[in-house]
Amino acid sequence: MVQWDDLRVFLAVAREESLSAAGRRLNVDPATVGRRVGRLETAFEAPLFVKSPTGYALTDAGQRLMNHALRVEQSLQEATEEMVGQSSGLSGQIRIGAPDGVANYLLPQVCARIAEENPDLDIQIVALPRIVSLSRREADLVVAVSVPSAGRLTVQKITDYKLHLAASRRYLRTHPKIETVADLKDHLVTGYIPDMIFDKELDYLNEVGVERVRLASNSAAVQFNWVRTGSGIGVVHDFAIPSARRVVKLLEEDVSLTRSFYLIRHADDRRLERLNRFSEALCEGMRQEVARLESQA
């Protein structure tokens, strides 16, 4: 008979795509992880993973087991909540996936306040320059900049946020004046690597009309550091500007972008009161923090 502990190990490998990473997540050694996976493969008489250049990938049999294992995990979570009941605070571990811009400049202070109010709660922020998969349970919930087009998901708009061209005062002192968007051609512009933009809502510079990006990164934090240290000009989140006192907005009348944050959750999780309560606190905290920081930008 298949044991839940083996399924738990299988899910960790499927999510982490590595025996060693799964072992770290579960606090067991990789050899034990490998034996547990092997035991499942023997029980089902089918390979569950194939080793690829990027790590362990699910086979067709592994994907079918993944669907069943997720339902078992979901049922156990619901049973735990029902048996334990509601307490005055949140507890356990909750993992949030988010693009690195919001993960660096907005979520830390919001999550710190939630954690301070809930001493038994552990919060993890997965900051990745790509879309985090809820179907593979890489996170319990995701903050995204666009609404997904597929999947059994629930979507809640959190808030709008603004972006502007910005540069450091140091850069502006030592480079030609910028009076129109056309003047940007004479400056070092930072932005995303064009073929690594994982969401169309992040294609800021194309919207502005900038054709050449001389300092490019798939990380919003790297781009902002170039701006902050006086290396170039870039489109930055208004809520990030207060963290760098010498960064100022440029051409505010000509370039002002508005985007939105959405909270994405797996549809099955709507029955989990703990995640419902955390989601409410997260959304309210983000709305307040965006408003506070943008008023200072």
mmCIF file of N, CA, C and O in Angstrom, residues 148-189:
data_model
loop_
_atom_site.group_PDB
_atom_site.id
_atom_site.type_symbol
_atom_site.label_atom_id
_atom_site.label_comp_id
_atom_site.label_asym_id
_atom_site.label_seq_id
_atom_site.Cartn_x
_atom_site.Cartn_y
_atom_site.Cartn_z
ATOM 1 N N PRO A 148 -3.991 34.895 -15.407
ATOM 2 C CA PRO A 148 -3.670 33.690 -16.191
ATOM 3 C C PRO A 148 -4.836 33.301 -17.089
ATOM 4 O O PRO A 148 -6.005 33.545 -16.764
ATOM 5 N N SER A 149 -4.510 32.675 -18.219
ATOM 6 C CA SER A 149 -5.534 32.315 -19.197
ATOM 7 C C SER A 149 -5.982 30.872 -19.086
ATOM 8 O O SER A 149 -6.915 30.449 -19.760
ATOM 9 N N ALA A 150 -5.319 30.076 -18.246
ATOM 10 C CA ALA A 150 -5.671 28.660 -18.141
ATOM 11 C C ALA A 150 -5.426 28.177 -16.722
ATOM 12 O O ALA A 150 -4.706 28.814 -15.947
ATOM 13 N N GLY A 151 -6.036 27.038 -16.403
ATOM 14 C CA GLY A 151 -5.827 26.429 -15.098
ATOM 15 C C GLY A 151 -7.014 26.619 -14.181
ATOM 16 O O GLY A 151 -7.812 27.549 -14.340
ATOM 17 N N ARG A 152 -7.134 25.735 -13.196
ATOM 18 C CA ARG A 152 -8.214 25.814 -12.199
ATOM 19 C C ARG A 152 -7.764 26.766 -11.094
ATOM 20 O O ARG A 152 -7.273 26.354 -10.046
ATOM 21 N N LEU A 153 -7.937 28.049 -11.356
ATOM 22 C CA LEU A 153 -7.391 29.070 -10.480
ATOM 23 C C LEU A 153 -8.464 30.084 -10.100
ATOM 24 O O LEU A 153 -9.437 30.282 -10.829
ATOM 25 N N THR A 154 -8.262 30.729 -8.963
ATOM 26 C CA THR A 154 -9.083 31.874 -8.592
ATOM 27 C C THR A 154 -8.202 33.114 -8.673
ATOM 28 O O THR A 154 -7.011 33.065 -8.344
ATOM 29 N N VAL A 155 -8.793 34.218 -9.122
ATOM 30 C CA VAL A 155 -8.040 35.451 -9.349
ATOM 31 C C VAL A 155 -8.718 36.589 -8.593
ATOM 32 O O VAL A 155 -9.926 36.772 -8.695
ATOM 33 N N GLN A 156 -7.923 37.332 -7.857
ATOM 34 C CA GLN A 156 -8.424 38.503 -7.127
ATOM 35 C C GLN A 156 -7.509 39.685 -7.413
ATOM 36 O O GLN A 156 -6.302 39.601 -7.202
ATOM 37 N N LYS A 157 -8.072 40.769 -7.914
ATOM 38 C CA LYS A 157 -7.253 41.968 -8.122
ATOM 39 C C LYS A 157 -6.890 42.560 -6.767
ATOM 40 O O LYS A 157 -7.753 42.746 -5.906
ATOM 41 N N ILE A 158 -5.607 42.877 -6.595
ATOM 42 C CA ILE A 158 -5.147 43.451 -5.330
ATOM 43 C C ILE A 158 -5.174 44.972 -5.399
ATOM 44 O O ILE A 158 -5.863 45.634 -4.639
ATOM 45 N N THR A 159 -4.415 45.525 -6.354
ATOM 46 C CA THR A 159 -4.332 46.985 -6.466
ATOM 47 C C THR A 159 -3.620 47.369 -7.753
ATOM 48 O O THR A 159 -2.906 46.548 -8.340
ATOM 49 N N ASP A 160 -3.806 48.610 -8.181
ATOM 50 C CA ASP A 160 -3.008 49.170 -9.271
ATOM 51 C C ASP A 160 -1.708 49.728 -8.694
ATOM 52 O O ASP A 160 -1.638 50.079 -7.510
ATOM 53 N N TYR A 161 -0.688 49.817 -9.544
ATOM 54 C CA TYR A 161 0.554 50.478 -9.145
ATOM 55 C C TYR A 161 1.117 51.208 -10.358
ATOM 56 O O TYR A 161 0.746 50.923 -11.498
ATOM 57 N N LYS A 162 2.005 52.162 -10.098
ATOM 58 C CA LYS A 162 2.520 53.012 -11.172
ATOM 59 C C LYS A 162 4.015 52.807 -11.377
ATOM 60 O O LYS A 162 4.739 52.419 -10.453
ATOM 61 N N LEU A 163 4.446 53.087 -12.603
ATOM 62 C CA LEU A 163 5.859 53.044 -12.959
ATOM 63 C C LEU A 163 6.205 54.301 -13.751
ATOM 64 O O LEU A 163 5.377 54.819 -14.503
ATOM 65 N N HIS A 164 7.435 54.782 -13.578
ATOM 66 C CA HIS A 164 7.912 55.946 -14.314
ATOM 67 C C HIS A 164 9.370 55.748 -14.712
ATOM 68 O O HIS A 164 10.087 54.923 -14.121
ATOM 69 N N LEU A 165 9.791 56.508 -15.705
ATOM 70 C CA LEU A 165 11.212 56.609 -15.974
ATOM 71 C C LEU A 165 11.885 57.264 -14.772
ATOM 72 O O LEU A 165 11.336 58.182 -14.161
ATOM 73 N N ALA A 166 13.083 56.790 -14.445
ATOM 74 C CA ALA A 166 13.782 57.357 -13.288
ATOM 75 C C ALA A 166 15.284 57.260 -13.496
ATOM 76 O O ALA A 166 15.777 56.438 -14.282
ATOM 77 N N ALA A 167 15.988 58.102 -12.776
ATOM 78 C CA ALA A 167 17.458 58.100 -12.807
ATOM 79 C C ALA A 167 17.955 58.676 -11.494
ATOM 80 O O ALA A 167 17.213 59.338 -10.763
ATOM 81 N N SER A 168 19.217 58.428 -11.195
ATOM 82 C CA SER A 168 19.797 59.017 -9.985
ATOM 83 C C SER A 168 20.243 60.452 -10.287
ATOM 84 O O SER A 168 20.558 60.796 -11.431
ATOM 85 N N ARG A 169 20.264 61.277 -9.251
ATOM 86 C CA ARG A 169 20.732 62.658 -9.423
ATOM 87 C C ARG A 169 22.177 62.676 -9.910
ATOM 88 O O ARG A 169 22.580 63.556 -10.683
ATOM 89 N N ARG A 170 22.951 61.712 -9.469
ATOM 90 C CA ARG A 170 24.355 61.622 -9.906
ATOM 91 C C ARG A 170 24.435 61.426 -11.411
ATOM 92 O O ARG A 170 25.232 62.088 -12.093
ATOM 93 N N TYR A 171 23.614 60.516 -11.956
ATOM 94 C CA TYR A 171 23.611 60.287 -13.397
ATOM 95 C C TYR A 171 23.197 61.557 -14.137
ATOM 96 O O TYR A 171 23.810 61.942 -15.139
ATOM 97 N N LEU A 172 22.176 62.218 -13.655
ATOM 98 C CA LEU A 172 21.655 63.397 -14.339
ATOM 99 C C LEU A 172 22.650 64.555 -14.344
ATOM 100 O O LEU A 172 22.671 65.365 -15.277
ATOM 101 N N ARG A 173 23.477 64.638 -13.312
ATOM 102 C CA ARG A 173 24.490 65.705 -13.253
ATOM 103 C C ARG A 173 25.579 65.532 -14.302
ATOM 104 O O ARG A 173 26.194 66.510 -14.733
ATOM 105 N N THR A 174 25.844 64.309 -14.700
ATOM 106 C CA THR A 174 27.004 64.023 -15.561
ATOM 107 C C THR A 174 26.624 63.624 -16.985
ATOM 108 O O THR A 174 27.487 63.192 -17.759
ATOM 109 N N HIS A 175 25.345 63.737 -17.350
ATOM 110 C CA HIS A 175 24.907 63.334 -18.683
ATOM 111 C C HIS A 175 24.006 64.417 -19.284
ATOM 112 O O HIS A 175 23.512 65.290 -18.564
ATOM 113 N N PRO A 176 23.796 64.378 -20.602
ATOM 114 C CA PRO A 176 22.967 65.398 -21.260
ATOM 115 C C PRO A 176 21.560 65.464 -20.674
ATOM 116 O O PRO A 176 21.038 64.476 -20.156
ATOM 117 N N LYS A 177 20.950 66.630 -20.778
ATOM 118 C CA LYS A 177 19.610 66.830 -20.241
ATOM 119 C C LYS A 177 18.596 65.943 -20.960
ATOM 120 O O LYS A 177 18.741 65.642 -22.150
ATOM 121 N N ILE A 178 17.559 65.572 -20.233
ATOM 122 C CA ILE A 178 16.474 64.760 -20.796
ATOM 123 C C ILE A 178 15.199 65.588 -20.709
ATOM 124 O O ILE A 178 14.626 65.775 -19.634
ATOM 125 N N GLU A 179 14.766 66.093 -21.862
ATOM 126 C CA GLU A 179 13.578 66.941 -21.893
ATOM 127 C C GLU A 179 12.417 66.291 -22.631
ATOM 128 O O GLU A 179 11.262 66.657 -22.408
ATOM 129 N N THR A 180 12.729 65.307 -23.498
ATOM 130 C CA THR A 180 11.691 64.570 -24.223
ATOM 131 C C THR A 180 12.091 63.102 -24.284
ATOM 132 O O THR A 180 13.250 62.743 -24.044
ATOM 133 N N VAL A 181 11.141 62.253 -24.655
ATOM 134 C CA VAL A 181 11.430 60.827 -24.807
ATOM 135 C C VAL A 181 12.492 60.612 -25.875
ATOM 136 O O VAL A 181 13.326 59.703 -25.773
ATOM 137 N N ALA A 182 12.504 61.439 -26.892
ATOM 138 C CA ALA A 182 13.491 61.305 -27.971
ATOM 139 C C ALA A 182 14.915 61.447 -27.448
ATOM 140 O O ALA A 182 15.862 60.893 -28.023
ATOM 141 N N ASP A 183 15.105 62.186 -26.358
ATOM 142 C CA ASP A 183 16.441 62.388 -25.796
ATOM 143 C C ASP A 183 17.033 61.098 -25.215
ATOM 144 O O ASP A 183 18.247 61.021 -24.988
ATOM 145 N N LEU A 184 16.195 60.096 -24.970
ATOM 146 C CA LEU A 184 16.683 58.861 -24.355
ATOM 147 C C LEU A 184 17.683 58.126 -25.242
ATOM 148 O O LEU A 184 18.483 57.340 -24.750
ATOM 149 N N LYS A 185 17.656 58.401 -26.541
ATOM 150 C CA LYS A 185 18.568 57.705 -27.458
ATOM 151 C C LYS A 185 20.023 58.022 -27.157
ATOM 152 O O LYS A 185 20.924 57.257 -27.528
ATOM 153 N N ASP A 186 20.278 59.099 -26.458
ATOM 154 C CA ASP A 186 21.644 59.498 -26.134
ATOM 155 C C ASP A 186 22.070 59.014 -24.743
ATOM 156 O O ASP A 186 23.122 59.411 -24.249
ATOM 157 N N HIS A 187 21.260 58.133 -24.139
ATOM 158 C CA HIS A 187 21.534 57.711 -22.764
ATOM 159 C C HIS A 187 21.585 56.191 -22.641
ATOM 160 O O HIS A 187 21.049 55.454 -23.464
ATOM 161 N N LEU A 188 22.232 55.746 -21.549
ATOM 162 C CA LEU A 188 22.235 54.333 -21.189
ATOM 163 C C LEU A 188 20.879 53.978 -20.591
ATOM 164 O O LEU A 188 20.501 54.497 -19.536
ATOM 165 N N VAL A 189 20.150 53.120 -21.264
ATOM 166 C CA VAL A 189 18.835 52.712 -20.798
ATOM 167 C C VAL A 189 18.901 51.284 -20.281
ATOM 168 O O VAL A 189 19.490 50.406 -20.913
#
